[in-house]
CSV table of C-alpha atoms and ligand atoms in Angstrom, one decimal:
chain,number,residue,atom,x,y,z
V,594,UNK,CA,100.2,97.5,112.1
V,595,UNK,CA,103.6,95.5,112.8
V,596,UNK,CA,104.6,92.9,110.1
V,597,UNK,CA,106.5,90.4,111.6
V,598,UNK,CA,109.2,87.9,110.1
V,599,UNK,CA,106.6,85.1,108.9
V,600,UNK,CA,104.4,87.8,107.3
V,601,UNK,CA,107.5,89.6,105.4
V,602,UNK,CA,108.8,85.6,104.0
V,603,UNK,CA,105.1,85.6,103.0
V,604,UNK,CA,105.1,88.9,100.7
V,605,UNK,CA,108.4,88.8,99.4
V,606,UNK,CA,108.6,85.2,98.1
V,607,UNK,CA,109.9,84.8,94.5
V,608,UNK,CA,110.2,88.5,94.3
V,609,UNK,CA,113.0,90.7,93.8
V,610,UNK,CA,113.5,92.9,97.1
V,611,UNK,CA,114.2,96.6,97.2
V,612,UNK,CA,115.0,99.0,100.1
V,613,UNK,CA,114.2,102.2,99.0
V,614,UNK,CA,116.5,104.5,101.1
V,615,UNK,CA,120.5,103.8,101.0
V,616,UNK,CA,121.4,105.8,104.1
V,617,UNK,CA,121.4,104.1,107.4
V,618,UNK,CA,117.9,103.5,108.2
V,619,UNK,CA,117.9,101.4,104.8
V,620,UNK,CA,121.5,100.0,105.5
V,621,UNK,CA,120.0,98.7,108.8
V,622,UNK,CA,117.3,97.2,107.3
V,623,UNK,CA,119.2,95.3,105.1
V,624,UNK,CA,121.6,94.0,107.7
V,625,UNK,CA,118.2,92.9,110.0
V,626,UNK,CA,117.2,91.0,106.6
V,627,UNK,CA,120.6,90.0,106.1
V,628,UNK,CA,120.6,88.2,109.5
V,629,UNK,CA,117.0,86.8,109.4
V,630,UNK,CA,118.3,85.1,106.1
V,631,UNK,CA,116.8,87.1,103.6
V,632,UNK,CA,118.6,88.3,100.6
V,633,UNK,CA,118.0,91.6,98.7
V,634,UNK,CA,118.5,92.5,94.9
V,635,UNK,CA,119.2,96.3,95.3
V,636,UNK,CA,119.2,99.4,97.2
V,637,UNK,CA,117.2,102.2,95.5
V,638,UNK,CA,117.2,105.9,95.9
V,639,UNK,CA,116.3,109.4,94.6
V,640,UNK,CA,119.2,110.9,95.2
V,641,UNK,CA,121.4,110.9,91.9
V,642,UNK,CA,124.7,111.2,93.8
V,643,UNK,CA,124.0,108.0,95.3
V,644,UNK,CA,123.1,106.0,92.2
V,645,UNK,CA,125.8,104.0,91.0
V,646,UNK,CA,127.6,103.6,94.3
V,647,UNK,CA,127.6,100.7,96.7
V,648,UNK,CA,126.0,100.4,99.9
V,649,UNK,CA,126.9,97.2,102.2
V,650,UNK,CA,128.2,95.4,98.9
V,651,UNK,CA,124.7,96.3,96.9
V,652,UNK,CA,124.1,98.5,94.1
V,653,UNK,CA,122.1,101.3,94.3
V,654,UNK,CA,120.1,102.2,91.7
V,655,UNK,CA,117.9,104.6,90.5
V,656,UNK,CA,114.1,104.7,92.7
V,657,UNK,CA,112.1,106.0,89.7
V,658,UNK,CA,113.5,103.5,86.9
V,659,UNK,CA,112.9,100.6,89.0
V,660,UNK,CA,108.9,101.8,89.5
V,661,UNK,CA,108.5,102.5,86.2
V,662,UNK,CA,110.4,99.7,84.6
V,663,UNK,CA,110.0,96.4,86.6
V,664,UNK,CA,106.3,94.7,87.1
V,665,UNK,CA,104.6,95.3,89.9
V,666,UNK,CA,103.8,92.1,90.8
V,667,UNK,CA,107.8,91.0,90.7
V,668,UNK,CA,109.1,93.3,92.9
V,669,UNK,CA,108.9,94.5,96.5
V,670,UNK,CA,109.9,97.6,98.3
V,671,UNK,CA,111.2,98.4,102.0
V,672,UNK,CA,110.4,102.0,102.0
V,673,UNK,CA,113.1,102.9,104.8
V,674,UNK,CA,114.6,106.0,104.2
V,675,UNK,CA,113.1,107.7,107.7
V,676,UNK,CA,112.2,111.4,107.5
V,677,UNK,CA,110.7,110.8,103.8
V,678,UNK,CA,109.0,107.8,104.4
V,679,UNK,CA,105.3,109.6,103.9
V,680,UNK,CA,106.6,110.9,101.0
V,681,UNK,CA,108.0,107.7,99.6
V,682,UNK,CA,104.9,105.8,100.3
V,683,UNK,CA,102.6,108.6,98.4
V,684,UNK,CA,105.1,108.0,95.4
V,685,UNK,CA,104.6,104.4,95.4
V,686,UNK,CA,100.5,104.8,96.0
V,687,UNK,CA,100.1,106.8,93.2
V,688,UNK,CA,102.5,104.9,90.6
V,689,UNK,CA,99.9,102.1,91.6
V,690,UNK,CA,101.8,99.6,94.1
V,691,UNK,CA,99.9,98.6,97.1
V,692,UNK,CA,100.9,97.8,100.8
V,693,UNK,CA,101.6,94.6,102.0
V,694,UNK,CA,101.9,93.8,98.6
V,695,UNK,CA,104.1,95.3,96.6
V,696,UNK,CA,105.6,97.8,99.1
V,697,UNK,CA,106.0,97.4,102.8
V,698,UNK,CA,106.7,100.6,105.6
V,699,UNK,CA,110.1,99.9,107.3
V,700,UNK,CA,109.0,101.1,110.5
V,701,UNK,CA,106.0,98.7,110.5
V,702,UNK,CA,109.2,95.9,110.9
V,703,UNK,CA,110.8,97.6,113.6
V,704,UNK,CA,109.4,101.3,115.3
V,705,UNK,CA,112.6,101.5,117.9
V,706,UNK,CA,116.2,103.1,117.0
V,707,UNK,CA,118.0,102.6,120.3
V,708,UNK,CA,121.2,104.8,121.3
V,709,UNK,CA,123.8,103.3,124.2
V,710,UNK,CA,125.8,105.8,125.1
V,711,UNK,CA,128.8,103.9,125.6
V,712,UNK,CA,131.0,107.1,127.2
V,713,UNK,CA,129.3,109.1,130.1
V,714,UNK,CA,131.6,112.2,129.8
V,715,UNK,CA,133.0,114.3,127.5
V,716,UNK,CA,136.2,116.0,126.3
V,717,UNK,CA,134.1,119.4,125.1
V,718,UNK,CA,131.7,121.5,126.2
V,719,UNK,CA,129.8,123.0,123.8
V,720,UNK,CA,127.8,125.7,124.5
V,721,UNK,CA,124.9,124.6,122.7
V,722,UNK,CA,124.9,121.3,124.2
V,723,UNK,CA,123.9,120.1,128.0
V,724,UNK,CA,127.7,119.6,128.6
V,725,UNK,CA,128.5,122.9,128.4
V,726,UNK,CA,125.6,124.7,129.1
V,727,UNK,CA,124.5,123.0,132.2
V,728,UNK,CA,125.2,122.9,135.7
V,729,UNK,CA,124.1,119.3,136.8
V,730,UNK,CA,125.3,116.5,135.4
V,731,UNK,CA,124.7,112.6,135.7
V,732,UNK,CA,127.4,110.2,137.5
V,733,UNK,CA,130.5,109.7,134.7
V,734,UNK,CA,132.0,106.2,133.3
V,735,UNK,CA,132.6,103.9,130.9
V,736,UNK,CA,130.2,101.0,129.5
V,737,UNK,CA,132.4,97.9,129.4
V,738,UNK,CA,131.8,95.8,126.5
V,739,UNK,CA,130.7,92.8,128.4
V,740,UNK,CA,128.0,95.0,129.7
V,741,UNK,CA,127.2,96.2,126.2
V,742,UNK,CA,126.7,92.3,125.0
V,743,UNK,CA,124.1,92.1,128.0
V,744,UNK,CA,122.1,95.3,126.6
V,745,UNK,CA,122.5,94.8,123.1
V,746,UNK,CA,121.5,90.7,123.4
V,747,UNK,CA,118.3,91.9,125.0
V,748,UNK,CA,117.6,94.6,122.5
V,749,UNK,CA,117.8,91.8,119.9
V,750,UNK,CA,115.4,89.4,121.6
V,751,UNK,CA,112.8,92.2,122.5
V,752,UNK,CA,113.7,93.6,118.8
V,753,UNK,CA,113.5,90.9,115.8
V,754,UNK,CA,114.4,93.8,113.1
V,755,UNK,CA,116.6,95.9,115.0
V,756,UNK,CA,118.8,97.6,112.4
V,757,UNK,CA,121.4,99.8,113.8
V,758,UNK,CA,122.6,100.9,117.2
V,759,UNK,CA,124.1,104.4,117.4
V,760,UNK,CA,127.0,104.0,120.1
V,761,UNK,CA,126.4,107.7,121.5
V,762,UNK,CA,123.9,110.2,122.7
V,763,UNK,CA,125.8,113.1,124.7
V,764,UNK,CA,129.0,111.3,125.3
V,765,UNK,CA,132.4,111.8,123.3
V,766,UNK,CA,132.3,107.7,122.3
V,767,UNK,CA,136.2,107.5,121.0
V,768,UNK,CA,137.0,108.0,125.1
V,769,UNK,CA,135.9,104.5,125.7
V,770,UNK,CA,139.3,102.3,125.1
V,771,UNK,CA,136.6,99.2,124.8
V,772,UNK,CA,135.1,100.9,121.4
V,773,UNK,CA,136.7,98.3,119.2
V,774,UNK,CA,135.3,95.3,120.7
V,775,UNK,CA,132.1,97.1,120.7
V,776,UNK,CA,131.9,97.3,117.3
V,777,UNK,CA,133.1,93.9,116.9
V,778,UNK,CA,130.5,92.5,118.4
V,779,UNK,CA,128.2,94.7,117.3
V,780,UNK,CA,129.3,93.5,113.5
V,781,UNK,CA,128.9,89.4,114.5
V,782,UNK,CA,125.3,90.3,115.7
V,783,UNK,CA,125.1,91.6,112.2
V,784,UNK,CA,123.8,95.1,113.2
V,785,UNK,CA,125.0,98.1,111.7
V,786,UNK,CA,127.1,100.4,113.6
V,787,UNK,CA,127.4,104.4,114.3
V,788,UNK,CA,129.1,106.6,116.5
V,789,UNK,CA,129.2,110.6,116.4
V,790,UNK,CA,132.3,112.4,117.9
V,791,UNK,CA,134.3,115.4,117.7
V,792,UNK,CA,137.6,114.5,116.5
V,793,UNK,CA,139.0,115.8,119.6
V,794,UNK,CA,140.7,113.1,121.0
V,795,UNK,CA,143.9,112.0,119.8
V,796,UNK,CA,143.9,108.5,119.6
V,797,UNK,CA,142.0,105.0,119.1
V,798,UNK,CA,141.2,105.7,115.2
V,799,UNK,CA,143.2,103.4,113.7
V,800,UNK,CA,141.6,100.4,116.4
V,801,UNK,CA,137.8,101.9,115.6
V,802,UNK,CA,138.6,101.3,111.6
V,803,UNK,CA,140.1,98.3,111.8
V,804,UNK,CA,136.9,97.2,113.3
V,805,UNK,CA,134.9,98.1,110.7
V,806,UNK,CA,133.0,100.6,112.0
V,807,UNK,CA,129.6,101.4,109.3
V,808,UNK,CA,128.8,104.8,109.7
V,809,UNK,CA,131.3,108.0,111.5
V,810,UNK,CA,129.7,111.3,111.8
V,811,UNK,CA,131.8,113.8,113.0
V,812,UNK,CA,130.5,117.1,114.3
V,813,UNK,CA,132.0,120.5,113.3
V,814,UNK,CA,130.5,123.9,113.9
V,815,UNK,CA,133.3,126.6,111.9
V,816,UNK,CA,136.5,126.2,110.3
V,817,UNK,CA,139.9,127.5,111.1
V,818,UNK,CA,139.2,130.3,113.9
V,819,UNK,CA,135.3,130.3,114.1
V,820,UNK,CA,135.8,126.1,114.8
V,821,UNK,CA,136.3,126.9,118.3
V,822,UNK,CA,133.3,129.0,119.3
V,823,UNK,CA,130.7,126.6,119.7
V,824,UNK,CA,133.0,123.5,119.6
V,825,UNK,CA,133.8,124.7,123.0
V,826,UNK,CA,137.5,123.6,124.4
V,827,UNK,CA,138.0,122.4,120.9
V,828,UNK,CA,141.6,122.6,118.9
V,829,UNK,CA,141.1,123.5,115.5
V,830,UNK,CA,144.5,122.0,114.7
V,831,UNK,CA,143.9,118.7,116.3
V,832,UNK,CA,140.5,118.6,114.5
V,833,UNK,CA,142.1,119.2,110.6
V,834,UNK,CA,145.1,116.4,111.7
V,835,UNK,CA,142.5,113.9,112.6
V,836,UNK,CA,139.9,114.7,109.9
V,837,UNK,CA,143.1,113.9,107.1
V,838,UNK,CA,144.2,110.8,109.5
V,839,UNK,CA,140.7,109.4,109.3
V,840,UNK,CA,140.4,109.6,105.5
V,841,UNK,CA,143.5,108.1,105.6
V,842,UNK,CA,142.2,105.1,107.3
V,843,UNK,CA,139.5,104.8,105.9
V,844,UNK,CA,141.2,104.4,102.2
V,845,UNK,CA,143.9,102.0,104.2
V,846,UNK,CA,141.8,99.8,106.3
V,847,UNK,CA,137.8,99.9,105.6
V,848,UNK,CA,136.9,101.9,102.4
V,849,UNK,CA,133.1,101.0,102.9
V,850,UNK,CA,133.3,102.9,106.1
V,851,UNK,CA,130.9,105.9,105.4
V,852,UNK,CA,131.6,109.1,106.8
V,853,UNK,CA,129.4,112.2,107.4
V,854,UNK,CA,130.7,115.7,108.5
V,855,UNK,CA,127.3,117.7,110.3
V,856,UNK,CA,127.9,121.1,110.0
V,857,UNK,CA,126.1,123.1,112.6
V,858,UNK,CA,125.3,126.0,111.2
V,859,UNK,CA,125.4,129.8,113.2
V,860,UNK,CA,126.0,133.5,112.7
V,861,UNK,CA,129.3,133.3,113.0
V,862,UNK,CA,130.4,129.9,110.6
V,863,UNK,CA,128.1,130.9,107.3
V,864,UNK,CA,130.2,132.9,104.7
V,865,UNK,CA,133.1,131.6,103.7
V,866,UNK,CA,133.9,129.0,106.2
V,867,UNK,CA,131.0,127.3,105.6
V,868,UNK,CA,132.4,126.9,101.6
V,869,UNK,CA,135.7,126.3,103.0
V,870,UNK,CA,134.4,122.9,104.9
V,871,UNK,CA,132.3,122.1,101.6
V,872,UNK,CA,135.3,121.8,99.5
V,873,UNK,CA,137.3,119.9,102.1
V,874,UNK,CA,134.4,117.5,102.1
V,875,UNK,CA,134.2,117.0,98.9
V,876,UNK,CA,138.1,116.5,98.6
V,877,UNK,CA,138.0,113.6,101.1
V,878,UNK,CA,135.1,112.2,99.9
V,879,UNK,CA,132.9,112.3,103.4
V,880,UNK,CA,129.2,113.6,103.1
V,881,UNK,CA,128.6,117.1,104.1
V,882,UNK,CA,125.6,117.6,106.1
V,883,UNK,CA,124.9,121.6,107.0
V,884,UNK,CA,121.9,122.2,109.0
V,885,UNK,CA,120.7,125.2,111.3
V,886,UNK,CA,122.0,124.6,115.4
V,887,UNK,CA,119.4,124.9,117.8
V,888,UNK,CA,119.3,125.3,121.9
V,889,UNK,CA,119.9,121.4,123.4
V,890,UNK,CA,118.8,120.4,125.1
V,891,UNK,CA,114.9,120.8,125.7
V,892,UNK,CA,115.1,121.2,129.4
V,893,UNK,CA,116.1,124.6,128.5
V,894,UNK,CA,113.8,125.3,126.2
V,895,UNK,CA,111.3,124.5,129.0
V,896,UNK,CA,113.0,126.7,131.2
V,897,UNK,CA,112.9,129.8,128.9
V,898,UNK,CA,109.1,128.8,128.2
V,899,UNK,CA,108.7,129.1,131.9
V,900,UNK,CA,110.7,132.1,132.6
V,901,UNK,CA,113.5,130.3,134.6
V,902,UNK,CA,116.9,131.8,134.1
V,903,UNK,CA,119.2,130.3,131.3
V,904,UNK,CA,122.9,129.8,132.2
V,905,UNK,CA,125.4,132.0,130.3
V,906,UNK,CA,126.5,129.6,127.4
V,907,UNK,CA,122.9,129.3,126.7
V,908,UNK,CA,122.5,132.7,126.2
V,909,UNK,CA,125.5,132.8,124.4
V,910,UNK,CA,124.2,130.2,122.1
V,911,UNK,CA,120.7,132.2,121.7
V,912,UNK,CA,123.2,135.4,119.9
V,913,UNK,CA,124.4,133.0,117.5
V,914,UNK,CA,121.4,131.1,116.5
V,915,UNK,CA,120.1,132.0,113.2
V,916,UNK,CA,116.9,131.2,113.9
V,917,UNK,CA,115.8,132.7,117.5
V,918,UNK,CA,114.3,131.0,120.1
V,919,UNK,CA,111.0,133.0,120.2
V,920,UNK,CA,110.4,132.0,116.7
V,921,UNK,CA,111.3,128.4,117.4
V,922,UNK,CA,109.0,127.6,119.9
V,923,UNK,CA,106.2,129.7,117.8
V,924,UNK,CA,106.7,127.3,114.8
V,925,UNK,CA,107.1,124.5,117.0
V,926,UNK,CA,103.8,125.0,119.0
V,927,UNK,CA,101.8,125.6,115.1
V,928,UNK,CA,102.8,121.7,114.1
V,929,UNK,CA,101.8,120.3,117.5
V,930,UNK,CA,99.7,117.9,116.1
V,931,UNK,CA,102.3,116.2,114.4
V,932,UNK,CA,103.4,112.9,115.7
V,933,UNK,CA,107.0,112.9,117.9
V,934,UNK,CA,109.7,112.3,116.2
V,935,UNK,CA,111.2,111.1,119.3
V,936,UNK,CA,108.7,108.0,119.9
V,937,UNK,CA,111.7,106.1,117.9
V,938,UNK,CA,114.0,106.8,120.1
V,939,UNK,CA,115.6,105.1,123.2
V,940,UNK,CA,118.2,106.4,124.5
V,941,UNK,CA,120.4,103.6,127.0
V,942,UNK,CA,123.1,105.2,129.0
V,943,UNK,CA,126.0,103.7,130.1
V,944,UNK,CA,125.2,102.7,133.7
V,945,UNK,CA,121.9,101.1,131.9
V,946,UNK,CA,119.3,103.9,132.9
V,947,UNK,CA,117.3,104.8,130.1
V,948,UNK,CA,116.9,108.5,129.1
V,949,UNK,CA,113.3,110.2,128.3
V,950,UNK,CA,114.0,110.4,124.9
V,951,UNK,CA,117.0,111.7,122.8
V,952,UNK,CA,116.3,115.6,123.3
V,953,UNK,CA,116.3,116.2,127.0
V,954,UNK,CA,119.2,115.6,129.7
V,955,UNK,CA,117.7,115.1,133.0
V,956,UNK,CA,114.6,112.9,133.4
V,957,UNK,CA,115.0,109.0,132.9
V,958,UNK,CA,112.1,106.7,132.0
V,959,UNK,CA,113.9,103.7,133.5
V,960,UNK,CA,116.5,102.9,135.9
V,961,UNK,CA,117.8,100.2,134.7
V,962,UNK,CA,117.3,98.6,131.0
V,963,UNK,CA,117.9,94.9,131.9
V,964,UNK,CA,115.3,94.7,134.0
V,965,UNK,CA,112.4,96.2,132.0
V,966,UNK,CA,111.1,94.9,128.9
V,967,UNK,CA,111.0,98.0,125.9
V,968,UNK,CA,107.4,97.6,125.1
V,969,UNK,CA,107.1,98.7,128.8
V,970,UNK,CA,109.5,101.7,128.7
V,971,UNK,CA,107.9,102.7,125.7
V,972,UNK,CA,104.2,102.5,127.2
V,973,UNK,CA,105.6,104.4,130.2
V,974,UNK,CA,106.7,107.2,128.3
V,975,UNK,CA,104.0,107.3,125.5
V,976,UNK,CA,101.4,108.0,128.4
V,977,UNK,CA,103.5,110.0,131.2
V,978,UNK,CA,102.7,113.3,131.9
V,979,UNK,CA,106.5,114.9,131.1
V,980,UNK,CA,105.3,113.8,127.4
V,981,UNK,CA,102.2,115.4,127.5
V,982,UNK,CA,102.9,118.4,128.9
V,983,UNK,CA,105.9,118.7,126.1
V,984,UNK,CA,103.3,117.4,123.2
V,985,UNK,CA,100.6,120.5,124.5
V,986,UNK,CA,103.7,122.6,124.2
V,987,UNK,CA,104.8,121.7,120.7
V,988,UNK,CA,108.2,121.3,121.9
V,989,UNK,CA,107.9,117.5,120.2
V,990,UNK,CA,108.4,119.4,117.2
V,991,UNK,CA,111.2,122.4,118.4
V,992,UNK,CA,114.0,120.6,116.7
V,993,UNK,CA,112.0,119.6,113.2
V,994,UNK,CA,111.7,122.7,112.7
V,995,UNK,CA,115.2,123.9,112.7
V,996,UNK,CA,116.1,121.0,110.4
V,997,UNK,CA,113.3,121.9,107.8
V,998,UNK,CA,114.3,125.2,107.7
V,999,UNK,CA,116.0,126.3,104.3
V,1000,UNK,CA,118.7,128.7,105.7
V,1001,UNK,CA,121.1,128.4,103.4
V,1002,UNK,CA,120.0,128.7,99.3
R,1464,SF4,S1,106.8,113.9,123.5
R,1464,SF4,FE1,108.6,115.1,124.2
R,1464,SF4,S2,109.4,114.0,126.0
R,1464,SF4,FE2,108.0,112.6,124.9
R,1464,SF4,S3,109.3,111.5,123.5
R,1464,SF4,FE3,108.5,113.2,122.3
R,1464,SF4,S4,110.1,114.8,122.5
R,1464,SF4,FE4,110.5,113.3,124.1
């Protein structure tokens, strides 16, 4: 059931507030609160190598001493860390707190994490994504950031708690020269920021710091000579110069700035590469993130599924998968039951259609945003047909189970 902003005032006065979850679905949260004028103590966390650090100005301390050493009835916890948040709450239930008491589920605040993808076009073509593995593509521009006030204004009148806007979904978002003021605004609406890109293009870094971007992830797939396989029409060099030049920035201009390196991980990038990245991580202070790569997007997984030919860089792709595609879609289809991941998602592309959802290319729900209200989109898509069909085919669940997958020891 949705709590609204009357309901959370209700539960959490005189107590001390703490999000439990100090990535960005819990840094979101607290920049919702933060803008509906409510104050925090604390962010908390399991994670030991996030206690002690800051997030958004905040401490964050440790999850289990704060359950076990504050009073129940003087504290109250946003359990928002996303994929655990089942797991969280079954911590909480059986140290004793109750919902809507002492503990409150983030999503019940806010179920929608939208995506504008302010750039429609890309400098790469990665074989593993639908830009370079794909024949037909969508009309190519620019959202200006006039246009982006109109979308993201609505999104916070339809969306009391929105928390964060992720300014990408297949587009490369450093190509849009109005990026800065994007984030700008974004920032004054006092909703967190993050962008993906692949470090690729050769300027506009310095402009996106200044700004005070929150969160840059950066997608890698290799290091030295096995970079350029899947990070198709990639340059390795120009990759390394802007991956020092942004930790540079970073320590010059916005040292809050968090930054995330996801590490797709294949055949060919496992052995020693795959250490060699870890290290440089770790010397530059960004998170490193290594998960298995799959097929993108779904619309191909369909196709195989149906026996409709894949283009070559799919079937490239397919050789260097370390989990096969057969083997996929047969996990996949065992946890159909579970719910989709992707009912959170709304993907806004720059000319203001609206994408099924954030794992296929070609169908839209909607043809424009601004003229549909989300609770609408979102009731269109939960009870189309394309959804259906993908639910009976587990494919709601194709990418889970990559990312659950323990590859790697
Ligand atoms: S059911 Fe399939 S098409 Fe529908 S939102 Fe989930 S992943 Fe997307």
């Amino acid at each position: 059931m949705k709590t609204n902003i009357k309901d959370i005032r209700k539960i959490i006065a005189g107590k001390q507030v703490y999000i439990w979850g100090a990535m960005i679905v819990g840094q979101g949260v607290c920049r919702a609160f933060e803008r509906c004028g409510i104050s925090i103590n604390a962010f908390i966390d399991s994670s030991e190598s996030l206690q002690g650090r800051k997030a958004l100005g905040y401490p964050i301390l440790s999850a289990q001493k704060t359950i076990n050493e504050n009073p129940f009835d003087e504290q109250v916890i946003i359990i928002s860390s996303g994929h655990y948040d089942l797991e969280i709450e079954q911590i909480c239930i059986e140290a004793g707190l109750m919902k809507g008491i002492h503990y409150v589920m983030s999503y019940d605040l806010n179920d929608v994490d939208p995506s504008i993808d302010i750039s429609g076009i890309c400098n790469l073509k990665c074989i593993s994504c639908p830009r370079g593995n794909m024949d037909e593509h969508s009309s190519v521009g620019f959202m200006s950031s006039e246009e982006y006030k109109s979308v993201l204004d609505k999104l916070l009148r339809e969306l009391p708690f929105l928390g964060s806007i992720q300014l990408y979904t297949w587009g490369e978002p450093l190509l849009n020269r109005e990026l800065p003021e994007i984030i700008r605004i974004t920032r004054d609406a006092k909703v967190l920021t993050a962008l993906s890109s692949n470090l690729n293009v050769k300027r506009g870094y310095k402009e996106v710091v200044e700004a005070k971007l929150d969160w840059f992830k950066i997608s890698a797939s290799g290091f030295d000579e096995s970079y350029e396989v899947t990070h198709t029409g990639g340059n390795w060099e120009v990759f390394l110069d802007n991956l020092y030049g942004l930790a540079n920035l970073r320590e010059r201009y916005h040292p809050d700035m968090q930054v995330v390196l996801n590490y797709h991980l294949y055949k060919h990038n496992i052995g020693d590469d795959y250490h060699r990245m870890e290290e440089l991580c770790e010397k530059l202070d960004f998170i490193f993130r290594p998960s298995p790569a799959y097929l993108y997007p779904l619309d191909n997984v369909r196709d195989y599924i149906d026996g409709r030919p894949l283009s070559e860089e799919a079937e490239k792709t397919l050789e260097l998968l370390l989990m096969g595609l057969d083997e996929g879609i047969e996990k996949a289809l065992k946890r159909k039951k579970n719910r989709c991941p992707e009912e959170r998602c709304l993907p806004i592309m720059w000319d203001r259609k609206v994408r099924f959802c954030g794992v296929y290319y070609k169908p839209y729900i909607c043809e424009d945003f601004l003229t549909a209200p989300v609770d609408e989109i979102l009731k269109n898509r939960i009870t189309s047909k394309f959804c259906q069909q993908c639910i009976e085919r587990g494919l709601h669940q194709f990418t889970g189970v990559y990312l659950a997958e323990k590859i790697l020891s």
